[in-house]
mmCIF file of C-alpha atoms in Angstrom:
data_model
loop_
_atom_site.group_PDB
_atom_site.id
_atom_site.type_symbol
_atom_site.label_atom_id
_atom_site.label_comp_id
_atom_site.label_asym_id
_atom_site.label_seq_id
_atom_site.Cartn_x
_atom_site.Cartn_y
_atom_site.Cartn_z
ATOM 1 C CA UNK A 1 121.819 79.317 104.696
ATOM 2 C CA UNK A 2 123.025 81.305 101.333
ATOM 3 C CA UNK A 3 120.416 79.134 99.569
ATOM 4 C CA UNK A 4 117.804 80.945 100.640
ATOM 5 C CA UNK A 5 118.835 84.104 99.035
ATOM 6 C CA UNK A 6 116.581 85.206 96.479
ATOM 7 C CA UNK A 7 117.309 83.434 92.882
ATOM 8 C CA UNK A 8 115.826 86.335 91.166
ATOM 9 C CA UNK A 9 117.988 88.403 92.411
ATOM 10 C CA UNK A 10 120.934 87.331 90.110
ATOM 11 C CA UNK A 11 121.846 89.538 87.030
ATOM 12 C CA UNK A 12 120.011 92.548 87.891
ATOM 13 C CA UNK A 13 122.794 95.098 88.108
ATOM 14 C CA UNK A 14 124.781 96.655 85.661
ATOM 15 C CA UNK A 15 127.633 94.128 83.721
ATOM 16 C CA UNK A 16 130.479 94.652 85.778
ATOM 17 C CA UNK A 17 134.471 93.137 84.659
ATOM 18 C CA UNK A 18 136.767 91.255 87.201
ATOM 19 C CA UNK A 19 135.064 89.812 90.208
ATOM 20 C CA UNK A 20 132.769 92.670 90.755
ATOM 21 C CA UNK A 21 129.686 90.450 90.225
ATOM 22 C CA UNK A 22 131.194 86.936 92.512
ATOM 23 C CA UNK A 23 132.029 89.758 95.671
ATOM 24 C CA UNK A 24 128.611 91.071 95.361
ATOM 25 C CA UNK A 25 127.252 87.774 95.462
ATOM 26 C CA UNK A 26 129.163 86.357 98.392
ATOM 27 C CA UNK A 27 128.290 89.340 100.236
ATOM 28 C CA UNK A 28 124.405 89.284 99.128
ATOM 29 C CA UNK A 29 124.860 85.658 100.722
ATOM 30 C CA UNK A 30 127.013 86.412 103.973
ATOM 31 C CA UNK A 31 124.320 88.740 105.088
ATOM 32 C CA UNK A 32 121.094 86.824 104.201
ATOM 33 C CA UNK A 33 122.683 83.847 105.639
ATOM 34 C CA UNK A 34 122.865 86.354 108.897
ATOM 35 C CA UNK A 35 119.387 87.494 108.916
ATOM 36 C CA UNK A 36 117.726 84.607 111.296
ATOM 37 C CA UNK A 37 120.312 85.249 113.867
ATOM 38 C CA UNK A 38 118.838 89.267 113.751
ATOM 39 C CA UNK A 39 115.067 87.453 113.848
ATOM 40 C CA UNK A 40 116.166 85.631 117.185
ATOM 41 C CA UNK A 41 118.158 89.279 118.561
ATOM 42 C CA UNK A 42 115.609 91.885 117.545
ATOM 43 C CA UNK A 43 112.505 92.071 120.468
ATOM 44 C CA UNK A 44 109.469 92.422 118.487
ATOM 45 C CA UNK A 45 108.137 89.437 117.444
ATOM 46 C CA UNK A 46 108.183 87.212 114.685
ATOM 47 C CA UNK A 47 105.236 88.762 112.617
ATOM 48 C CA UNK A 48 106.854 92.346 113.129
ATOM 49 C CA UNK A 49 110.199 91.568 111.984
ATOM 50 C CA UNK A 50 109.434 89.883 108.949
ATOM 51 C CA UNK A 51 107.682 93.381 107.990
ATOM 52 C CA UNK A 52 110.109 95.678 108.645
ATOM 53 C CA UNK A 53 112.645 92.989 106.748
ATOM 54 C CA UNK A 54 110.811 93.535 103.605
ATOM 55 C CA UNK A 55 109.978 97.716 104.107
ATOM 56 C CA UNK A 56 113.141 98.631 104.440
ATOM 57 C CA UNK A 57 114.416 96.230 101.649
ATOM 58 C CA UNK A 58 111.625 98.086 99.419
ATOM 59 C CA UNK A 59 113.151 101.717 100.533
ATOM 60 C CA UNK A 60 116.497 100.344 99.607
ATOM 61 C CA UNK A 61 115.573 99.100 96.232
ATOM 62 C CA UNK A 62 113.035 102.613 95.359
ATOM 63 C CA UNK A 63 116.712 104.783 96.283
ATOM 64 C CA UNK A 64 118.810 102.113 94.231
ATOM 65 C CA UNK A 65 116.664 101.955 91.129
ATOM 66 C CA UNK A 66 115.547 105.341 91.536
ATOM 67 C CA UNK A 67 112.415 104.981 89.143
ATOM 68 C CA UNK A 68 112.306 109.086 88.849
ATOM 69 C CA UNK A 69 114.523 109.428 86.282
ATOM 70 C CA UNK A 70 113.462 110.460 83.071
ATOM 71 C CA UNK A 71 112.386 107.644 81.094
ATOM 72 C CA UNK A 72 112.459 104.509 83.818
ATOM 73 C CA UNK A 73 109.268 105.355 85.707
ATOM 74 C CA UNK A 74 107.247 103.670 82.577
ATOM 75 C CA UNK A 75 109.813 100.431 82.944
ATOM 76 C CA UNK A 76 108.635 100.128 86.181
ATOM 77 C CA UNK A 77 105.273 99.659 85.234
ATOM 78 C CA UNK A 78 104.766 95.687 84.680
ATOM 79 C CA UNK A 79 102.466 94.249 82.143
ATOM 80 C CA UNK A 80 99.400 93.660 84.550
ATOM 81 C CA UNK A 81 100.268 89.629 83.834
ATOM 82 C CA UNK A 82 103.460 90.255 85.151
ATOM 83 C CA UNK A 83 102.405 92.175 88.260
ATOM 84 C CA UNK A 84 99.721 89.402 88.787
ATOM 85 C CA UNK A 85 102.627 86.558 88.813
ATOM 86 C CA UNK A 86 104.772 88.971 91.008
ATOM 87 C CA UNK A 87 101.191 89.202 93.552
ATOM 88 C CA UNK A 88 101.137 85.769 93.718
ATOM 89 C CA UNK A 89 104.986 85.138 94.554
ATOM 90 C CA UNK A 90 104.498 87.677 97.391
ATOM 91 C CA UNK A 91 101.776 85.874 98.867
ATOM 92 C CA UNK A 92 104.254 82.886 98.668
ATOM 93 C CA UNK A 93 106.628 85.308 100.166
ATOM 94 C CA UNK A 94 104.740 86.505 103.321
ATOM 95 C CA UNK A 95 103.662 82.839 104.049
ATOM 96 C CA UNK A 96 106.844 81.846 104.103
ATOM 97 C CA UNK A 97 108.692 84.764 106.226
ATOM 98 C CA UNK A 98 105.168 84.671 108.704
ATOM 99 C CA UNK A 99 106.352 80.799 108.942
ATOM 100 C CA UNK A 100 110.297 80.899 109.089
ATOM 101 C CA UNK A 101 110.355 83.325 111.239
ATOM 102 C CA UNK A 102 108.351 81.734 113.989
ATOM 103 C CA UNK A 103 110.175 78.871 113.841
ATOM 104 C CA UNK A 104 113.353 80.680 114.153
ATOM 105 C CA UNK A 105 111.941 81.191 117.883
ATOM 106 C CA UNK A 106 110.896 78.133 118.177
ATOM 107 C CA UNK A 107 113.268 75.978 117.214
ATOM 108 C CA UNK A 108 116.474 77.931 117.443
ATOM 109 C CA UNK A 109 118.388 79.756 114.455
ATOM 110 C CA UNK A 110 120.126 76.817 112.976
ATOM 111 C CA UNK A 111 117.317 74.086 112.559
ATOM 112 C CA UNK A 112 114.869 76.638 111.187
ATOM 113 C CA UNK A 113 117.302 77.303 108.555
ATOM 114 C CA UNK A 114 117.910 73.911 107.565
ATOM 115 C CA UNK A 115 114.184 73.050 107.638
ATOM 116 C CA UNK A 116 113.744 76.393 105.678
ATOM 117 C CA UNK A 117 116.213 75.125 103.036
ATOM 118 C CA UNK A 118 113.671 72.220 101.999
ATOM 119 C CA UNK A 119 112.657 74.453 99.023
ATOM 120 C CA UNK A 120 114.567 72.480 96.742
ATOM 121 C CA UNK A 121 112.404 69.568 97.142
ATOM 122 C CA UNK A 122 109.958 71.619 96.119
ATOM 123 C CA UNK A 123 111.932 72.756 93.532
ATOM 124 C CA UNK A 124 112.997 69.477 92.185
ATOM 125 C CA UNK A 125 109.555 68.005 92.009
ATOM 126 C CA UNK A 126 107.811 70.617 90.618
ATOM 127 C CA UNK A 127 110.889 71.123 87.873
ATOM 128 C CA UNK A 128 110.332 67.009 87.084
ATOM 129 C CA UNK A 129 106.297 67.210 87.215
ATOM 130 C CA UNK A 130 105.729 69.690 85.380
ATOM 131 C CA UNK A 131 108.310 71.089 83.362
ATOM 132 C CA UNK A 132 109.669 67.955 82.120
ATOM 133 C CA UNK A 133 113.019 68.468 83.915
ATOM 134 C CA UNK A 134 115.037 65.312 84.198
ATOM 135 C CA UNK A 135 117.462 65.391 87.577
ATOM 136 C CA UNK A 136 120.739 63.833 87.517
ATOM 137 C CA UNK A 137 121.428 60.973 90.239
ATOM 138 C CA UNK A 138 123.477 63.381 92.163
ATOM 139 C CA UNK A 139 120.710 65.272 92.943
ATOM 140 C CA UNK A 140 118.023 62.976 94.194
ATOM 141 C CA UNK A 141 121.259 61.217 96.587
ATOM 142 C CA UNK A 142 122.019 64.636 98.109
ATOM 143 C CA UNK A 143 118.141 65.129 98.451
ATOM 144 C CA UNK A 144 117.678 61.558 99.948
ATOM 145 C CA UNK A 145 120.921 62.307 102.481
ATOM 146 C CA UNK A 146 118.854 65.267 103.281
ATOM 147 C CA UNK A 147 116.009 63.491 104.460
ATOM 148 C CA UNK A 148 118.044 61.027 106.356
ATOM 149 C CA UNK A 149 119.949 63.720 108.027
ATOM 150 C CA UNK A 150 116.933 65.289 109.342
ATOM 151 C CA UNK A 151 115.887 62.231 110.608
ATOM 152 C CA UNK A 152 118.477 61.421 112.339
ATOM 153 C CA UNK A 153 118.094 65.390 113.883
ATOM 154 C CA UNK A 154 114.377 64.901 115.051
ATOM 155 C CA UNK A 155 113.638 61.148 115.408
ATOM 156 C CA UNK A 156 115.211 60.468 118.878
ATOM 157 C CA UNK A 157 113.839 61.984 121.428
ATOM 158 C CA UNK A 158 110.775 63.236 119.155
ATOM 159 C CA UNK A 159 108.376 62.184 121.643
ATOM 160 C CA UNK A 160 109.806 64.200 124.589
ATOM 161 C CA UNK A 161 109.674 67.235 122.680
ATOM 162 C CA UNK A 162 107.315 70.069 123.261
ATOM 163 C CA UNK A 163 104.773 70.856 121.865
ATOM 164 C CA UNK A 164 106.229 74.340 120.937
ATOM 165 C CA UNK A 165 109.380 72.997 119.214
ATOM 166 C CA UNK A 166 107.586 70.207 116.921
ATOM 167 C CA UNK A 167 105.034 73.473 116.216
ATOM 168 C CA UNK A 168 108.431 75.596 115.186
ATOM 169 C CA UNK A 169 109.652 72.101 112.716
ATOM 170 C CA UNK A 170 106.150 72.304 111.059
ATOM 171 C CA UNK A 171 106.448 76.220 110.559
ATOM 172 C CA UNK A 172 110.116 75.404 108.869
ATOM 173 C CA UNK A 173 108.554 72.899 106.951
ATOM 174 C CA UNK A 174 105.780 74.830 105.635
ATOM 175 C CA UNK A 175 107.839 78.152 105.183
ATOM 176 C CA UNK A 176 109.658 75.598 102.590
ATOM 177 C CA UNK A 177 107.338 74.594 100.824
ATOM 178 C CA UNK A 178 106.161 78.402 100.742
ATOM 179 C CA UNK A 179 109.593 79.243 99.841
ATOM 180 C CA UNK A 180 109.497 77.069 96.556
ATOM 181 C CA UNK A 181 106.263 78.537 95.421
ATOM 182 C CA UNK A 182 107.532 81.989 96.115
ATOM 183 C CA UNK A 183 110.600 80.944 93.400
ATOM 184 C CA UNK A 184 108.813 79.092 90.793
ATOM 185 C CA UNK A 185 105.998 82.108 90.417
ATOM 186 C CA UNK A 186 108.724 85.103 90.533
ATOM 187 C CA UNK A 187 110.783 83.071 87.995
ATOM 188 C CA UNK A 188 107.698 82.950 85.934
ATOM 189 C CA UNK A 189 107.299 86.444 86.603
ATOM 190 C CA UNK A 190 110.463 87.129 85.418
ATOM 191 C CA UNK A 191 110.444 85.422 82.355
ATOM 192 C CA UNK A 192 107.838 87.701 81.018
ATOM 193 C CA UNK A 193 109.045 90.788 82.386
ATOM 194 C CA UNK A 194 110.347 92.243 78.825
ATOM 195 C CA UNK A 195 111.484 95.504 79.685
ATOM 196 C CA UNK A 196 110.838 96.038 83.335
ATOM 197 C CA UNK A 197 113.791 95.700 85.371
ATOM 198 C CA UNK A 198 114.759 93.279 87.923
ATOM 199 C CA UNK A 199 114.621 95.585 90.619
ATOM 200 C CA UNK A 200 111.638 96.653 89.917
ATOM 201 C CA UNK A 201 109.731 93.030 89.826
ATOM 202 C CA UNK A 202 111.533 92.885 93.576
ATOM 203 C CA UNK A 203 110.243 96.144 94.558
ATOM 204 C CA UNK A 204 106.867 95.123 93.993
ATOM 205 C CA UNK A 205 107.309 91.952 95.448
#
């Protein structure tokens, strides 16, 4: 579930010594791995959630980065090329939460994860289409044993299922493939951000 954490959210605080940055990191991924269980508790709705997810994640990041101070409320201004890649990634974005999180109640917390977690397909074929990125074997196996693996999940008994649940394994699907556009455009995003902090490409988002 970790995987779906947010790529771009790497290197984006201060250069800490010892293990400061690994314990932030494995509890950035304990508590987005988390989150779909709180989709599946909380009582109001799918659509609702996913916009309260990202509100209060933009309150966080305004008191965190505090763009007040003297001198950071310019860095916080992106290049408008910037802040037209970080527009797109959030359309990306609000596909895929709109999707995920609907098949989180359809489907149950677990599947929609894994389903969720197809990004890197899109990931991997976009990296060798077009940016010349050349996968090792490992990589396509594990991506193959993914495919059979979720075969072997769906395929029997496909037929008897609802009509509901196979709408729920298309939303998981599709919130992947949302998922992997979201990353490739923030990444681009980032890569021409210059000056303009991390946090602040995410508080945009």
């Amino acid at each position: 579930p970790g995987a779906r954490m947010n790529a771009a959210s790497s290197s984006t605080s201060p250069t800490a010594s010892g293990n400061g940055p690994l314990l932030q990191m494995l509890l950035g991924a304990s508590v987005i791995s988390s989150s779909a269980v709180f989709v599946r508790w909380v009582e109001i709705g799918p659509g609702a959630s996913a916009f309260w997810r990202m509100a209060l994640a933009a309150a966080i990041l305004l008191l965190l980065g505090q763009p007040w101070r003297p001198g950071r409320l310019r860095a916080w201004r992106p290049a408008p090329r910037v802040l037209g890649l970080v527009m797109l990634s959030a359309v990306f974005m609000a596909f895929d939460l709109w999707m995920w999180h609907r098949s989180i109640v359809y489907v149950g917390v677990g599947l929609s994860t894994l389903l969720a977690n197809f990004q890197v397909f899109v990931l991997a074929g976009a990296g060798a289409l077009f940016l010349g990125e050349r996968a090792g074997w490992k990589l396509w196996v594990g991506l193959s044993l993914g495919l059979v693996g979720l075969a072997l999940l769906l395929a029997p008994g496909w037929e008897h299922m609802d009509a509901r649940f196979r709408l729920g394994v298309f939303f998981g699907l599709a919130a992947a493939l949302a998922y992997g556009g979201f990353l490739l455009a923030f990444r681009a995003a980032q890569a021409r951000r210059g000056d303009t902090p991390n946090e602040a490409l995410q508080w945009w988002l």
